[in-house]
XYZ file of N, CA and C in Angstrom:
498
model
N 132.900 163.591 123.171
C 132.660 165.015 123.354
C 134.009 165.735 123.344
N 134.075 166.851 122.603
C 135.317 167.616 122.548
C 135.577 168.292 123.894
N 136.829 168.623 124.120
C 137.183 169.307 125.367
C 136.424 170.622 125.510
N 136.270 171.330 124.398
C 135.572 172.616 124.440
C 134.094 172.414 124.799
N 133.458 171.418 124.217
C 132.061 171.130 124.565
C 131.939 170.664 126.010
N 132.923 169.901 126.463
C 132.939 169.476 127.866
C 133.050 170.700 128.780
N 133.919 171.649 128.389
C 134.067 172.889 129.161
C 132.752 173.662 129.214
N 132.123 173.845 128.056
C 130.867 174.602 128.011
C 129.800 173.920 128.856
N 129.757 172.608 128.797
C 128.775 171.872 129.600
C 129.041 172.072 131.091
N 130.315 171.961 131.486
C 130.686 172.151 132.894
C 130.382 173.561 133.373
N 130.673 174.538 132.540
C 130.605 175.930 132.968
C 129.214 176.539 132.874
N 128.424 176.079 131.917
C 127.165 176.778 131.663
C 125.910 175.933 131.891
N 126.062 174.645 132.098
C 124.901 173.787 132.364
C 124.886 173.377 133.823
N 124.979 174.340 134.698
C 125.036 174.086 136.137
C 123.605 174.141 136.671
N 123.194 173.080 137.400
C 121.784 172.953 137.796
C 121.218 174.037 138.715
N 122.032 174.616 139.601
C 121.461 175.646 140.482
C 122.482 176.743 140.767
N 121.985 177.843 141.296
C 122.819 179.027 141.527
C 123.947 178.775 142.522
N 123.661 178.016 143.576
C 124.681 177.764 144.586
C 125.854 176.985 143.978
N 125.552 175.988 143.164
C 126.608 175.211 142.505
C 127.365 176.074 141.496
N 126.653 176.973 140.833
C 127.289 177.858 139.851
C 128.278 178.789 140.548
N 127.890 179.362 141.666
C 128.778 180.258 142.417
C 130.013 179.494 142.875
N 129.821 178.286 143.385
C 130.945 177.481 143.834
C 131.877 177.145 142.664
N 131.297 176.727 141.535
C 132.105 176.389 140.366
C 132.938 177.581 139.914
N 132.295 178.745 139.758
C 133.002 179.915 139.232
C 134.042 180.447 140.210
N 133.779 180.353 141.514
C 134.795 180.767 142.495
C 136.039 179.892 142.391
N 135.822 178.569 142.281
C 136.952 177.649 142.156
C 137.686 177.876 140.833
N 136.936 178.038 139.758
C 137.570 178.231 138.451
C 138.348 179.546 138.407
N 137.788 180.604 138.966
C 138.468 181.911 138.934
C 139.799 181.853 139.679
N 139.873 181.056 140.748
C 141.158 180.885 141.447
C 142.168 180.178 140.555
N 141.717 179.137 139.836
C 142.601 178.427 138.900
C 143.065 179.377 137.793
N 142.117 180.125 137.247
C 142.405 181.062 136.163
C 143.424 182.115 136.617
N 143.245 182.607 137.817
C 144.152 183.616 138.362
C 145.574 183.065 138.428
N 145.713 181.811 138.843
C 147.028 181.178 138.906
C 147.680 181.085 137.532
N 146.890 180.743 136.519
C 147.426 180.660 135.155
C 147.894 182.038 134.704
N 147.063 183.051 134.924
C 147.421 184.410 134.499
C 148.666 184.923 135.211
N 148.795 184.612 136.478
C 149.987 185.048 137.212
C 151.233 184.472 136.550
N 151.180 183.188 136.211
C 152.325 182.550 135.559
C 152.605 183.169 134.193
N 151.558 183.371 133.402
C 151.717 183.950 132.057
C 152.302 185.360 132.155
N 151.799 186.151 133.081
C 152.304 187.516 133.242
C 153.737 187.529 133.765
N 154.060 186.627 134.683
C 155.416 186.573 135.218
C 156.422 186.169 134.147
N 156.009 185.266 133.247
C 156.904 184.881 132.151
C 157.127 186.060 131.212
N 156.098 186.906 131.057
C 156.243 188.179 130.349
C 156.303 188.140 128.835
N 156.362 186.968 128.220
C 156.482 186.902 126.759
C 155.127 186.889 126.069
N 154.113 186.405 126.769
C 152.793 186.282 126.157
C 152.685 185.075 125.262
N 153.705 184.253 125.251
C 153.700 183.063 124.404
C 153.556 181.818 125.280
N 152.578 180.990 124.912
C 152.345 179.722 125.591
C 152.267 178.674 124.490
N 153.185 177.724 124.528
C 153.255 176.727 123.457
C 153.370 175.332 124.036
N 152.715 174.382 123.355
C 152.829 172.988 123.750
C 151.529 172.243 123.541
N 151.545 170.954 123.936
C 150.337 170.139 123.874
C 149.426 170.538 125.027
N 148.141 170.455 124.772
C 147.148 170.856 125.781
C 147.371 170.121 127.098
N 147.564 168.783 127.048
C 147.728 168.047 128.309
C 149.021 168.446 129.026
N 150.096 168.762 128.281
C 151.338 169.210 128.915
C 151.181 170.601 129.531
N 150.476 171.477 128.839
C 150.243 172.822 129.375
C 149.370 172.770 130.621
N 148.370 171.890 130.611
C 147.511 171.743 131.794
C 148.355 171.303 132.994
N 149.275 170.376 132.764
C 150.168 169.931 133.848
C 151.059 171.086 134.317
N 151.594 171.836 133.353
C 152.474 172.960 133.689
C 151.761 173.966 134.595
N 150.493 174.240 134.280
C 149.739 175.232 135.053
C 148.961 174.612 136.216
N 149.119 173.272 136.390
C 148.521 172.542 137.523
C 146.993 172.611 137.518
N 146.407 172.409 136.317
C 144.948 172.365 136.177
C 144.567 171.161 135.323
N 143.286 170.820 135.332
C 142.784 169.753 134.458
C 142.761 170.283 133.023
N 142.830 169.386 132.065
C 142.840 169.807 130.663
C 141.591 170.599 130.312
N 140.453 170.182 130.833
C 139.211 170.889 130.516
C 139.232 172.302 131.097
N 139.857 172.483 132.245
C 139.975 173.822 132.831
C 140.928 174.686 132.006
N 141.971 174.056 131.457
C 142.889 174.820 130.604
C 142.183 175.264 129.330
N 141.304 174.422 128.800
C 140.516 174.816 127.625
C 139.583 175.969 128.005
N 139.073 175.973 129.225
C 138.273 177.100 129.707
C 139.092 178.380 129.734
N 140.343 178.272 130.162
C 141.246 179.428 130.133
C 141.424 179.915 128.696
N 141.649 178.974 127.766
C 141.810 179.350 126.360
C 140.545 180.007 125.820
N 139.389 179.532 126.254
C 138.120 180.131 125.843
C 138.056 181.581 126.315
N 138.482 181.823 127.530
C 138.435 183.171 128.086
C 139.435 184.128 127.467
N 140.583 183.611 127.056
C 141.643 184.481 126.539
C 141.613 184.576 125.018
N 140.804 183.770 124.352
C 140.830 183.648 122.894
C 140.677 184.991 122.174
N 139.818 185.876 122.674
C 139.625 187.186 122.037
C 140.809 188.129 122.243
N 141.739 187.741 123.100
C 142.895 188.588 123.393
C 144.176 188.068 122.742
N 144.024 187.120 121.846
C 145.179 186.543 121.171
C 145.436 187.234 119.847
N 146.678 187.204 119.414
C 147.026 187.764 118.115
C 146.278 186.992 117.026
N 146.239 185.657 117.156
C 145.483 184.797 116.240
C 144.586 183.896 117.079
N 143.278 183.968 116.849
C 142.338 183.166 117.621
C 142.513 181.678 117.346
N 142.159 180.880 118.345
C 142.208 179.428 118.227
C 140.849 178.890 117.817
N 140.829 177.759 117.121
C 139.579 177.057 116.840
C 139.373 176.073 117.982
N 138.649 176.498 118.993
C 138.516 175.721 120.222
C 137.804 174.390 120.012
N 136.907 174.311 119.041
C 136.172 173.073 118.790
C 137.097 171.941 118.353
N 138.239 172.266 117.787
C 139.163 171.253 117.256
C 140.187 170.778 118.282
N 140.196 171.358 119.464
C 141.236 171.054 120.443
C 140.979 169.720 121.143
N 142.037 168.892 121.172
C 142.042 167.647 121.936
C 143.206 167.722 122.925
N 143.354 166.699 123.756
C 144.452 166.696 124.720
C 145.815 166.684 124.036
N 145.878 166.152 122.832
C 147.138 166.038 122.103
C 147.396 167.214 121.149
N 146.471 168.159 121.078
C 146.624 169.295 120.164
C 147.785 170.183 120.599
N 148.631 170.518 119.630
C 149.715 171.482 119.859
C 149.145 172.877 119.639
N 149.325 173.753 120.607
C 148.878 175.133 120.450
C 150.059 176.070 120.625
N 149.977 177.191 119.939
C 150.962 178.264 120.089
C 150.161 179.541 120.319
N 150.049 179.928 121.562
C 149.254 181.076 121.962
C 150.159 182.296 122.044
N 149.728 183.378 121.409
C 150.473 184.643 121.445
C 149.517 185.717 121.946
N 149.700 186.130 123.188
C 148.788 187.057 123.860
C 149.122 188.503 123.496
N 148.102 189.265 123.130
C 148.220 190.706 122.951
C 147.856 191.314 124.310
N 148.861 191.703 125.086
C 148.640 192.130 126.467
C 147.726 193.349 126.572
N 147.831 194.293 125.655
C 146.963 195.473 125.719
C 145.504 195.077 125.503
N 145.273 194.220 124.534
C 143.919 193.742 124.261
C 143.403 192.922 125.449
N 144.286 192.127 126.036
C 143.907 191.320 127.202
C 143.484 192.210 128.360
N 144.258 193.251 128.633
C 143.928 194.161 129.733
C 142.576 194.829 129.488
N 142.369 195.285 128.246
C 141.094 195.907 127.864
C 139.944 194.914 128.064
N 140.117 193.675 127.607
C 139.062 192.669 127.729
C 138.792 192.293 129.181
N 139.821 192.331 130.016
C 139.617 192.073 131.448
C 138.782 193.187 132.077
N 139.049 194.424 131.668
C 138.231 195.541 132.152
C 136.783 195.357 131.699
N 136.622 194.979 130.448
C 135.288 194.785 129.877
C 134.526 193.666 130.587
N 135.246 192.622 130.972
C 134.619 191.493 131.665
C 134.443 191.765 133.161
N 134.907 192.918 133.598
C 134.852 193.288 135.019
C 135.573 192.251 135.891
N 136.679 191.737 135.356
C 137.470 190.711 136.047
C 138.532 191.379 136.913
N 138.086 192.039 137.976
C 139.011 192.791 138.816
C 140.037 191.897 139.504
N 139.751 190.608 139.687
C 140.721 189.693 140.279
C 141.882 189.429 139.307
N 141.709 189.845 138.045
C 142.763 189.645 137.048
C 143.454 190.950 136.657
N 142.695 192.006 136.387
C 143.357 193.234 135.930
C 144.024 194.007 137.058
N 143.822 193.584 138.293
C 144.499 194.232 139.418
C 145.720 193.449 139.904
N 146.075 192.382 139.193
C 147.241 191.597 139.599
C 148.503 192.460 139.576
N 149.357 192.269 140.563
C 150.605 193.029 140.657
C 151.523 192.776 139.462
N 151.410 191.605 138.854
C 152.283 191.226 137.735
C 152.094 192.125 136.510
N 150.990 192.835 136.421
C 150.784 193.744 135.282
C 151.828 194.848 135.255
N 152.365 195.209 136.417
C 153.347 196.298 136.489
C 154.588 196.011 135.640
N 154.924 194.729 135.478
C 156.098 194.367 134.667
C 155.753 194.260 133.185
N 154.479 194.247 132.854
C 154.039 194.084 131.459
C 153.666 195.429 130.838
N 152.802 196.165 131.527
C 152.331 197.467 131.029
C 152.618 198.523 132.085
N 153.106 199.664 131.645
C 153.356 200.751 132.597
C 152.025 201.230 133.178
N 152.102 201.911 134.277
C 150.881 202.431 134.889
C 150.189 203.416 133.956
N 150.985 204.216 133.240
C 150.400 205.173 132.287
C 149.639 204.435 131.184
N 150.237 203.339 130.686
C 149.593 202.573 129.622
C 148.304 201.938 130.129
N 148.317 201.427 131.346
C 147.091 200.836 131.918
C 146.014 201.896 132.102
N 146.412 203.110 132.505
C 145.436 204.199 132.629
C 144.877 204.587 131.268
N 145.735 204.588 130.254
C 145.303 204.905 128.893
C 144.290 203.858 128.391
N 144.569 202.585 128.661
C 143.648 201.522 128.248
C 142.334 201.642 129.018
N 142.409 201.964 130.297
C 141.206 202.154 131.122
C 140.371 203.312 130.566
N 141.047 204.392 130.164
C 140.347 205.543 129.591
C 139.673 205.143 128.276
N 140.395 204.397 127.451
C 139.837 203.906 126.181
C 138.616 203.012 126.437
N 138.717 202.166 127.462
C 137.587 201.305 127.837
C 136.387 202.149 128.266
N 136.629 203.148 129.103
C 135.531 204.005 129.570
C 134.864 204.734 128.409
N 135.663 205.195 127.447
C 135.111 205.876 126.269
C 134.254 204.909 125.462
N 134.706 203.653 125.361
C 133.946 202.666 124.578
C 132.582 202.371 125.195
N 132.431 202.616 126.467
C 131.162 202.367 127.150
C 130.223 203.575 127.109
N 130.731 204.728 126.687
C 129.941 205.943 126.674
C 128.973 205.931 125.499
N 127.718 206.159 125.787
C 126.700 206.200 124.749
C 126.567 207.641 124.279
N 126.693 207.841 122.977
C 126.577 209.175 122.405
C 125.271 209.224 121.621
N 124.367 210.078 122.068
C 123.095 210.228 121.367
C 123.276 211.210 120.223
N 122.764 210.821 119.087
C 122.815 211.733 117.954
C 121.795 212.839 118.173
N 122.084 214.013 117.600
C 121.145 215.118 117.715
C 119.849 214.752 117.006
N 118.742 215.076 117.651
C 117.444 214.816 117.051
C 117.120 215.954 116.076
N 116.584 215.581 114.957
C 116.235 216.573 113.940
C 114.876 217.164 114.317
N 114.825 218.483 114.398
C 113.564 219.153 114.693
C 112.630 219.130 113.488
N 111.337 219.157 113.734
C 110.346 219.092 112.652
C 110.507 220.216 111.643
N 110.857 221.393 112.123
C 110.921 222.556 111.233
C 112.331 222.872 110.727
N 113.294 221.967 110.989
C 114.646 222.167 110.488
C 114.753 221.647 109.061
N 115.755 222.123 108.323
C 115.944 221.604 106.961
C 116.210 220.099 107.000
N 115.685 219.381 106.032
C 115.855 217.935 105.966
C 117.321 217.600 105.681
N 117.884 216.633 106.406
C 119.287 216.285 106.201
C 119.557 215.621 104.845
N 118.517 215.255 104.100
C 118.739 214.621 102.798
C 119.181 215.633 101.747
N 119.031 216.932 102.065
C 119.499 217.963 101.146
C 118.450 218.454 100.175
N 117.196 218.098 100.368
C 116.143 218.499 99.431
C 115.800 219.981 99.526
N 116.104 220.606 100.663
C 115.776 222.008 100.865
C 114.426 222.174 101.551
N 113.676 221.084 101.682
C 112.375 221.142 102.360
C 112.583 221.018 103.861
N 111.532 221.381 104.605
C 111.560 221.142 106.037
C 111.474 219.628 106.254
N 112.060 219.179 107.348
C 112.094 217.757 107.672
C 110.692 217.159 107.723
N 109.726 217.928 108.320
C 108.374 217.403 108.461
C 107.677 217.216 107.130
N 108.095 217.953 106.106
C 107.461 217.851 104.775
C 108.208 216.888 103.854
N 109.356 216.354 104.339
C 110.193 215.510 103.491
C 110.346 214.130 104.125
N 111.514 213.817 104.628
C 111.805 212.489 105.171
C 111.055 212.210 106.487
N 110.652 213.234 107.200
C 109.922 213.049 108.451
C 108.440 212.868 108.250
N 107.997 212.875 107.005
C 106.572 212.766 106.673
C 106.246 211.305 106.393
N 105.989 210.563 107.458
C 105.657 209.140 107.264
C 104.409 208.800 108.021
């Protein structure tokens, strides 16, 4: 079984809610530790063999693959997680703005509120990303075409006699 499949099995095939809560609480603490280190280093670059990186961040290899799964959408170039083994060399390049946005989207307040963000993104930039996130969540309803208004297809007929006549 690949490390990624092992991760998915561990994370998503949990037999009951109590075990799931315990698993995710423990994992989120591990994840937070990894993010603190990545943010403190400030480069956004993580390079090396999976097993060496897991040792560096003091987690199991499968947990490190879980971290990669979570951060994959925030990378400059996504990883093919299915191909990762303990000996795989990875070169991760984090797009910090995208990461911050994705943390907001995931409602991961234990991550986007870390003090280490202050050295990566200015407060103004974080507010700008938060505003962009809020706009992305806003649903905009299109104006409804009235029955007696001109048809938007340009025929010159009323909507009810043209495209609205079904």
